[in-house]
Coordinates of C-alpha atoms in Angstrom, one line a residue:
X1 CA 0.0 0.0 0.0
X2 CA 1.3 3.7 -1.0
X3 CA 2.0 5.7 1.7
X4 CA 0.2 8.7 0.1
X5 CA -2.6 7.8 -1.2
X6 CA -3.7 9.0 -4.7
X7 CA -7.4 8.6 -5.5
X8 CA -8.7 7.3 -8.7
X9 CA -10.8 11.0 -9.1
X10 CA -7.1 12.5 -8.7
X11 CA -5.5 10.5 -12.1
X12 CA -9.1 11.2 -13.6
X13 CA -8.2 14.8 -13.5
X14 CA -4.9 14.1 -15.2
X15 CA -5.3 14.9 -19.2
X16 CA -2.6 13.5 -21.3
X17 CA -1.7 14.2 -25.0
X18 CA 0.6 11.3 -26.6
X19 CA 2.3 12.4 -29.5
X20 CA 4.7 9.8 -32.1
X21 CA 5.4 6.7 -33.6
X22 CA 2.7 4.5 -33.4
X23 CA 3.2 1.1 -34.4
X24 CA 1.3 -2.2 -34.1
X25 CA 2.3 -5.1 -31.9
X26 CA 1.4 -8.6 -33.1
X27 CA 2.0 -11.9 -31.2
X28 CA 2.0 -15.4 -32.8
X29 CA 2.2 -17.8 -30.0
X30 CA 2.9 -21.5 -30.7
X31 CA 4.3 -24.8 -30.0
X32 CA 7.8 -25.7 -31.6
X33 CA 8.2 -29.8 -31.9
X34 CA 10.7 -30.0 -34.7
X35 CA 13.4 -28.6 -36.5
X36 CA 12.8 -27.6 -40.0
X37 CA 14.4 -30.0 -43.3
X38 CA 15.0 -26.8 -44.7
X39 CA 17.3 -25.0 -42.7
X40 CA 18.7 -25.2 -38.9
X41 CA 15.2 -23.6 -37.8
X42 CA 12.4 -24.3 -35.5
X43 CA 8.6 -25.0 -36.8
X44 CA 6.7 -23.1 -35.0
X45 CA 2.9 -24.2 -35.0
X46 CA 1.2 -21.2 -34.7
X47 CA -1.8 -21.5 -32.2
X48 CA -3.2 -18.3 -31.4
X49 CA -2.6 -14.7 -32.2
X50 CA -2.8 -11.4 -30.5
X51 CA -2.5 -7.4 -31.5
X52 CA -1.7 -4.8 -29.0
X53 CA -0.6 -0.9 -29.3
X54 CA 2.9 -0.4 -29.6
X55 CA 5.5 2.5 -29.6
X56 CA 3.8 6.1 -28.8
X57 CA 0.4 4.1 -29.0
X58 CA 1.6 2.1 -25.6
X59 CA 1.9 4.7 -23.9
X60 CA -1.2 6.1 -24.2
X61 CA -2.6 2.6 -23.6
X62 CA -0.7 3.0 -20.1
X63 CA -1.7 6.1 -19.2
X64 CA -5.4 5.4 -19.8
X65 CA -5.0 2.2 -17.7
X66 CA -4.0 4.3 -14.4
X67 CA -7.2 5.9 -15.2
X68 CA -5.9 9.5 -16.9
X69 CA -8.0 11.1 -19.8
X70 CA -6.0 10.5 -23.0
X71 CA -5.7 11.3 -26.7
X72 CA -2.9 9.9 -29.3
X73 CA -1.9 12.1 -32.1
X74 CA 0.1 10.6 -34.8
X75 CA 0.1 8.8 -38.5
X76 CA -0.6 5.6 -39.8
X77 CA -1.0 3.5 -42.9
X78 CA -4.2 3.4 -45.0
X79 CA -4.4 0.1 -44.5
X80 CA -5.6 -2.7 -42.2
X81 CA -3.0 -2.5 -39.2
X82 CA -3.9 1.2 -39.6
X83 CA -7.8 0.9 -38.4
X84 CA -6.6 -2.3 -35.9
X85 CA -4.8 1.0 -34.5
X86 CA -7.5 2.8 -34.1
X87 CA -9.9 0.3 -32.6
X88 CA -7.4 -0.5 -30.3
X89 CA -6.8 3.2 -29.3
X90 CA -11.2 3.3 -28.6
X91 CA -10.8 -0.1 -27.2
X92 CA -8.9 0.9 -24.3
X93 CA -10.3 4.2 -24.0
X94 CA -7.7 6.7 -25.8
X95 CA -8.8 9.3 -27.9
X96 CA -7.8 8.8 -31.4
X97 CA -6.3 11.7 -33.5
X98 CA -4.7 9.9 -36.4
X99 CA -4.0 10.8 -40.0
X100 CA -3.6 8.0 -42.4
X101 CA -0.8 8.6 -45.0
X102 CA -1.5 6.3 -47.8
X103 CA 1.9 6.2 -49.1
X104 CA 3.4 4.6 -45.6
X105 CA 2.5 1.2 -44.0
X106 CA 1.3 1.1 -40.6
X107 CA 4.6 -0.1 -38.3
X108 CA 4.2 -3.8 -37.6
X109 CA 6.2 -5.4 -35.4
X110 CA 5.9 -8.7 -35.4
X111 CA 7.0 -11.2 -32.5
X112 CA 7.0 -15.2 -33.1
X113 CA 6.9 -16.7 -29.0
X114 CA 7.1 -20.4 -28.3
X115 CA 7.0 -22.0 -24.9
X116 CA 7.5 -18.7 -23.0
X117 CA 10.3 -17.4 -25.4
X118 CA 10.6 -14.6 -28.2
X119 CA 12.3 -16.8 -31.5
X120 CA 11.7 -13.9 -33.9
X121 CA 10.8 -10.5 -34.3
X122 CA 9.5 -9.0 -38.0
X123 CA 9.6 -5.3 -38.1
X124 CA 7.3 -3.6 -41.3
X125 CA 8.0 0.1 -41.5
X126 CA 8.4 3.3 -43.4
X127 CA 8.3 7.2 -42.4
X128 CA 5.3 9.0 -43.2
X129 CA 5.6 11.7 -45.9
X130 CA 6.4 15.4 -45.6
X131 CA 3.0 16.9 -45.7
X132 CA 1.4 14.7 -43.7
X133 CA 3.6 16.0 -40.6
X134 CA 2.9 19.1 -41.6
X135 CA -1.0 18.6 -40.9
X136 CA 0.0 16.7 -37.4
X137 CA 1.7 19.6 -36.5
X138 CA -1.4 22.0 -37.2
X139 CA -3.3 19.7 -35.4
X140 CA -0.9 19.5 -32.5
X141 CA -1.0 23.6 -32.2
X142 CA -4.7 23.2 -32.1
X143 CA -4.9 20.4 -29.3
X144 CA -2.2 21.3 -26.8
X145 CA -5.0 23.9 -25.0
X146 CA -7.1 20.6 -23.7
X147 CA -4.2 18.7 -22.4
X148 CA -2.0 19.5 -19.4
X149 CA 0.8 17.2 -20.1
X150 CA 2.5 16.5 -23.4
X151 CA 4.6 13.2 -24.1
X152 CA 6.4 13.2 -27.3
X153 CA 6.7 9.1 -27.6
X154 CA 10.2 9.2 -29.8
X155 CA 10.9 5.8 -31.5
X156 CA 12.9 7.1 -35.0
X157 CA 10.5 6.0 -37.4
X158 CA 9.6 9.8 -38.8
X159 CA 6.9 10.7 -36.6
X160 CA 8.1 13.5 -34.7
X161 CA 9.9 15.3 -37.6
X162 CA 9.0 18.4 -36.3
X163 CA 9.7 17.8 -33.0
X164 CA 11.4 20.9 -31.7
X165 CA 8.6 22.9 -32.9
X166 CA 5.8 20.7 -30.8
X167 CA 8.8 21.4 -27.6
X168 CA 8.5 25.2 -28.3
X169 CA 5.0 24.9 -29.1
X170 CA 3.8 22.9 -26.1
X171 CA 6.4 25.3 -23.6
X172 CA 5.1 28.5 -25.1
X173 CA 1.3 27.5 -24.1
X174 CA 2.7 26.7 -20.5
X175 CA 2.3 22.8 -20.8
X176 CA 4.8 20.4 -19.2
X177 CA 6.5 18.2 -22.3
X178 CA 7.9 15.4 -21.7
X179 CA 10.0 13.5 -24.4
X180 CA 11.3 9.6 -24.4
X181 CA 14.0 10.1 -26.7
X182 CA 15.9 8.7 -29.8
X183 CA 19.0 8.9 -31.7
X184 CA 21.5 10.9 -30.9
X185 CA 20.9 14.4 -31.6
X186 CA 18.9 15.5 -28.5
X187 CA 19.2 19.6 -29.5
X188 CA 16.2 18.7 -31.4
X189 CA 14.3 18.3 -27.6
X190 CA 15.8 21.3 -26.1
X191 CA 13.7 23.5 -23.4
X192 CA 11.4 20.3 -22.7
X193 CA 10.2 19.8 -18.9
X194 CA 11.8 16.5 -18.6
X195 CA 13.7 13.4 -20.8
X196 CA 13.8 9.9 -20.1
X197 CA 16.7 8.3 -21.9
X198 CA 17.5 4.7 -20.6
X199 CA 21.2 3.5 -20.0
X200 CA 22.2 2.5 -23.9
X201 CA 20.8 5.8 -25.2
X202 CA 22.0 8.4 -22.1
X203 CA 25.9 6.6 -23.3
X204 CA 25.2 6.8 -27.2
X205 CA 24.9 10.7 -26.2
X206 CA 27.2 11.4 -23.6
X207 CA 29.9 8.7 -23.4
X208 CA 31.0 5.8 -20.8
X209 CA 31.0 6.9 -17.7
X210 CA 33.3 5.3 -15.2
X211 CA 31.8 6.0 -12.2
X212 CA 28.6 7.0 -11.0
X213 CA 30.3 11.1 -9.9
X214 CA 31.7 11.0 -13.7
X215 CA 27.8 9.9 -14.5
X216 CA 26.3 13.0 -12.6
X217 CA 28.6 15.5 -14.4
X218 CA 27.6 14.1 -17.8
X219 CA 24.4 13.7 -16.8
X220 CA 23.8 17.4 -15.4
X221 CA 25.9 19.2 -18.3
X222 CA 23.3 17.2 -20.8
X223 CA 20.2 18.7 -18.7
X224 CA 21.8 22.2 -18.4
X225 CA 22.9 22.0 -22.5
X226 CA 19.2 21.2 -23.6
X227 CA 17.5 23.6 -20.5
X228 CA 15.4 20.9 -19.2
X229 CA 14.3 21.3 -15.7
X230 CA 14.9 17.6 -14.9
X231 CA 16.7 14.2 -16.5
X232 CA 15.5 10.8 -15.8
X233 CA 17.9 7.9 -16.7
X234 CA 16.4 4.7 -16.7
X235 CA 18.6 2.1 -15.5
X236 CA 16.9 -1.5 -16.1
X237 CA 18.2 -3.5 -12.6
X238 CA 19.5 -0.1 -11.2
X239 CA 16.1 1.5 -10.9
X240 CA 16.4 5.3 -12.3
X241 CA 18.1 8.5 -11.1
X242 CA 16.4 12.0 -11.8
X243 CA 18.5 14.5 -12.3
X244 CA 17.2 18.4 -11.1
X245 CA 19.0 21.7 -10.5
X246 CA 18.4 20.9 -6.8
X247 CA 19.5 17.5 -6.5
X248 CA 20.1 13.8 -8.1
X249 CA 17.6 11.3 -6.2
X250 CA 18.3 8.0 -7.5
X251 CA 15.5 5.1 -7.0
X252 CA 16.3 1.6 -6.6
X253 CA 14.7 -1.1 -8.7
X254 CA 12.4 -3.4 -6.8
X255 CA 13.6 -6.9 -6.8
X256 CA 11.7 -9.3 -9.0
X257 CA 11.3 -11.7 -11.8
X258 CA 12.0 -9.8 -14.9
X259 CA 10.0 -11.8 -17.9
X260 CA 9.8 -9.1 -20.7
X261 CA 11.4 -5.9 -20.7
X262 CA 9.5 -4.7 -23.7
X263 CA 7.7 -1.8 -23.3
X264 CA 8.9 -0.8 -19.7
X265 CA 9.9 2.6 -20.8
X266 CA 6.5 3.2 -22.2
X267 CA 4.7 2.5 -19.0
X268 CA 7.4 4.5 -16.8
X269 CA 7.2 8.0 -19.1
X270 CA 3.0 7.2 -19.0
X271 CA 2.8 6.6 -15.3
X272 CA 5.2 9.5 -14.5
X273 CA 2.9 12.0 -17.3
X274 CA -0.3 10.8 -15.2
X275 CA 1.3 11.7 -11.8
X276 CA 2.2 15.1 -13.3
X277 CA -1.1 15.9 -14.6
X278 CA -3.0 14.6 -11.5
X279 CA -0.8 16.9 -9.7
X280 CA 2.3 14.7 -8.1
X281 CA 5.3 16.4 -7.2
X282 CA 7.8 15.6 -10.0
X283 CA 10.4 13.4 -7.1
X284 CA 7.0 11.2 -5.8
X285 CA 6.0 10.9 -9.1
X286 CA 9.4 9.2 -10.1
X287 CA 8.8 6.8 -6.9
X288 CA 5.4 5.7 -9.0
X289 CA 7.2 5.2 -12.1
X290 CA 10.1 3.5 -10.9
X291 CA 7.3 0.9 -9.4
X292 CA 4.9 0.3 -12.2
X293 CA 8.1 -0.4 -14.5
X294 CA 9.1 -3.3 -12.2
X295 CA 5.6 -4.6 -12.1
X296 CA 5.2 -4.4 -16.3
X297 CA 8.7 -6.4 -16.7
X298 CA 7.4 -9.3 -14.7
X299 CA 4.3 -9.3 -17.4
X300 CA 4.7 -10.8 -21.5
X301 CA 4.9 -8.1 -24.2
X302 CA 4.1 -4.8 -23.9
X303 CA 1.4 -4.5 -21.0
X304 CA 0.4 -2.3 -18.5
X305 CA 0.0 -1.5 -14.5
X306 CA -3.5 -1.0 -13.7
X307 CA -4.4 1.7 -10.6
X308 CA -5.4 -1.1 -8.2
X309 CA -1.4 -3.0 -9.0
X310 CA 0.0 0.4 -8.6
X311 CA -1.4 1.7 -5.4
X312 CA -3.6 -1.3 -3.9
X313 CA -7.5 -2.0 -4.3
X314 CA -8.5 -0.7 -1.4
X315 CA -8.0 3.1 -2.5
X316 CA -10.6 4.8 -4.2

């Protein structure tokens, strides 16, 4: 049980605008009792099949989970993943603001699991076109006034294009933007409230760090480069360490089974953006994050943390 309790009419008052790459997660589960003749390979005898939201997508999925109000803004294909999208998004109660680019496809990514274990992954992808960002970007500008929190869901597939404007734009209307970034050109998220690189993508930008001080000092010169109030380095086993003007508070991981790491960020940048907009300081906030990531690992695929698994059943 949380020590401070947070009610579920608290998160309702949380309003959340996703913003990104969108992709499509599908599942063939099956049995594998042979080797193929053809090549070293299992058979896999698909079974049964499953599609969730993926990318920017899952985080909204988490965030309307917790119980926050919701909307996704993004592209997809004009095509059949594209509308599974969108179903989905309704489905679990995110408002959908999609445009559908007919010269892309929808992102697919496409995960083979046999007897508890990934054996394959498929990826189906290309970026949206030019104009079509554009109109997200209008759209954006026209939506930010009914959100409180902005998360700009950054997975490289063309998306967020436009990205520094939506930072500037979102800032400039007094919203807090928060960005899980990609690649290694962060100027592009400058002035955001806070970024949640994990370890692999905090070194692609700043170098190894030998010791946790030489971390801090990376870590703090990257926050004051980009003028973002705060830093949050997710650490997989480590737990996460926010970095503030005031302080570095670092959070240790809960101990426990870790099944499926997939997705984990998405659910730690959704359950911190609900906290946010329901009116958590920014350090508690980080405490509820770092927990619902541990719980989502222990869970297969991407997944979420409901409000009763994050704060107990009892509180209302």
């Amino acid at each position: 049980m949380n020590r401070n309790p947070i009610s579920r009419e608290q998160i309702r008052q949380s309003r959340i605008l996703v913003v990104g790459d969108m992709m499509l997660d599908r599942y063939w589960f099956g049995d594998v009792e042979r080797i193929s003749p053809e090549a070293p390979v299992p058979v896999v005898q698909v079974k049964r099949s499953e599609e969730r939201l993926g990318g920017a997508a899952n985080v909204a999925r988490n965030a309307a989970a917790l119980g926050a109000t919701v909307g996704m803004l993004g592209v997809v294909g004009d095509d059949e993943p594209g509308s599974m999208l969108e179903n989905l998004l309704t489905a679990e109660h995110v408002q959908p603001f999609l445009y559908r680019d007919r010269s892309v496809n929808t992102t697919i990514k496409l995960r083979v699991v046999a007897h508890q274990q990934q054996l394959l992954r498929v990826d189906f992808e290309n970026p949206p076109a030019h104009e079509v960002l554009l109109s997200v970007q209008d759209r954006f500008q026209a939506l930010i006034g009914d959100y409180q929190v902005l998360v700009l869901s950054d997975y490289g597939k063309g998306g967020l294009t436009h990205v520094a404007r939506m930072v500037e734009g979102g800032r400039a209307a007094g919203k807090m933007v928060l960005v899980d970034p990609k690649g290694d050109d962060y100027s592009r998220y400058r002035g955001a409230t806070l970024i949640t690189p994990n370890r692999a993508e905090m070194r692609h930008v700043v170098g190894a760090w030998k010791t946790e001080a030489d971390l801090t000092i990376r870590a703090q010169n990257l926050r004051r480069a980009l003028r973002l109030e705060a830093l949050l380095l997710t650490r997989s086993e480590e737990g996460m360490t926010l970095y503030t003007e005031a302080e570095v508070l670092h959070v240790s991981a809960q101990a426990r089974e870790v099944y499926d790491v997939s997705g984990a960020g998405d659910t730690v940048i959704a359950t911190l953006a609900t906290m946010l907009g329901a009116g958590i300081p920014l350090k508690e906030a980080v405490q509820h994050a770092n927990r619902a990531g541990g719980i989502v690992v222990g869970k297969l695929g991407t997944a979420v943390v409901s409000y009763p698994e994050l704060f107990g059943a009892a509180q209302g």
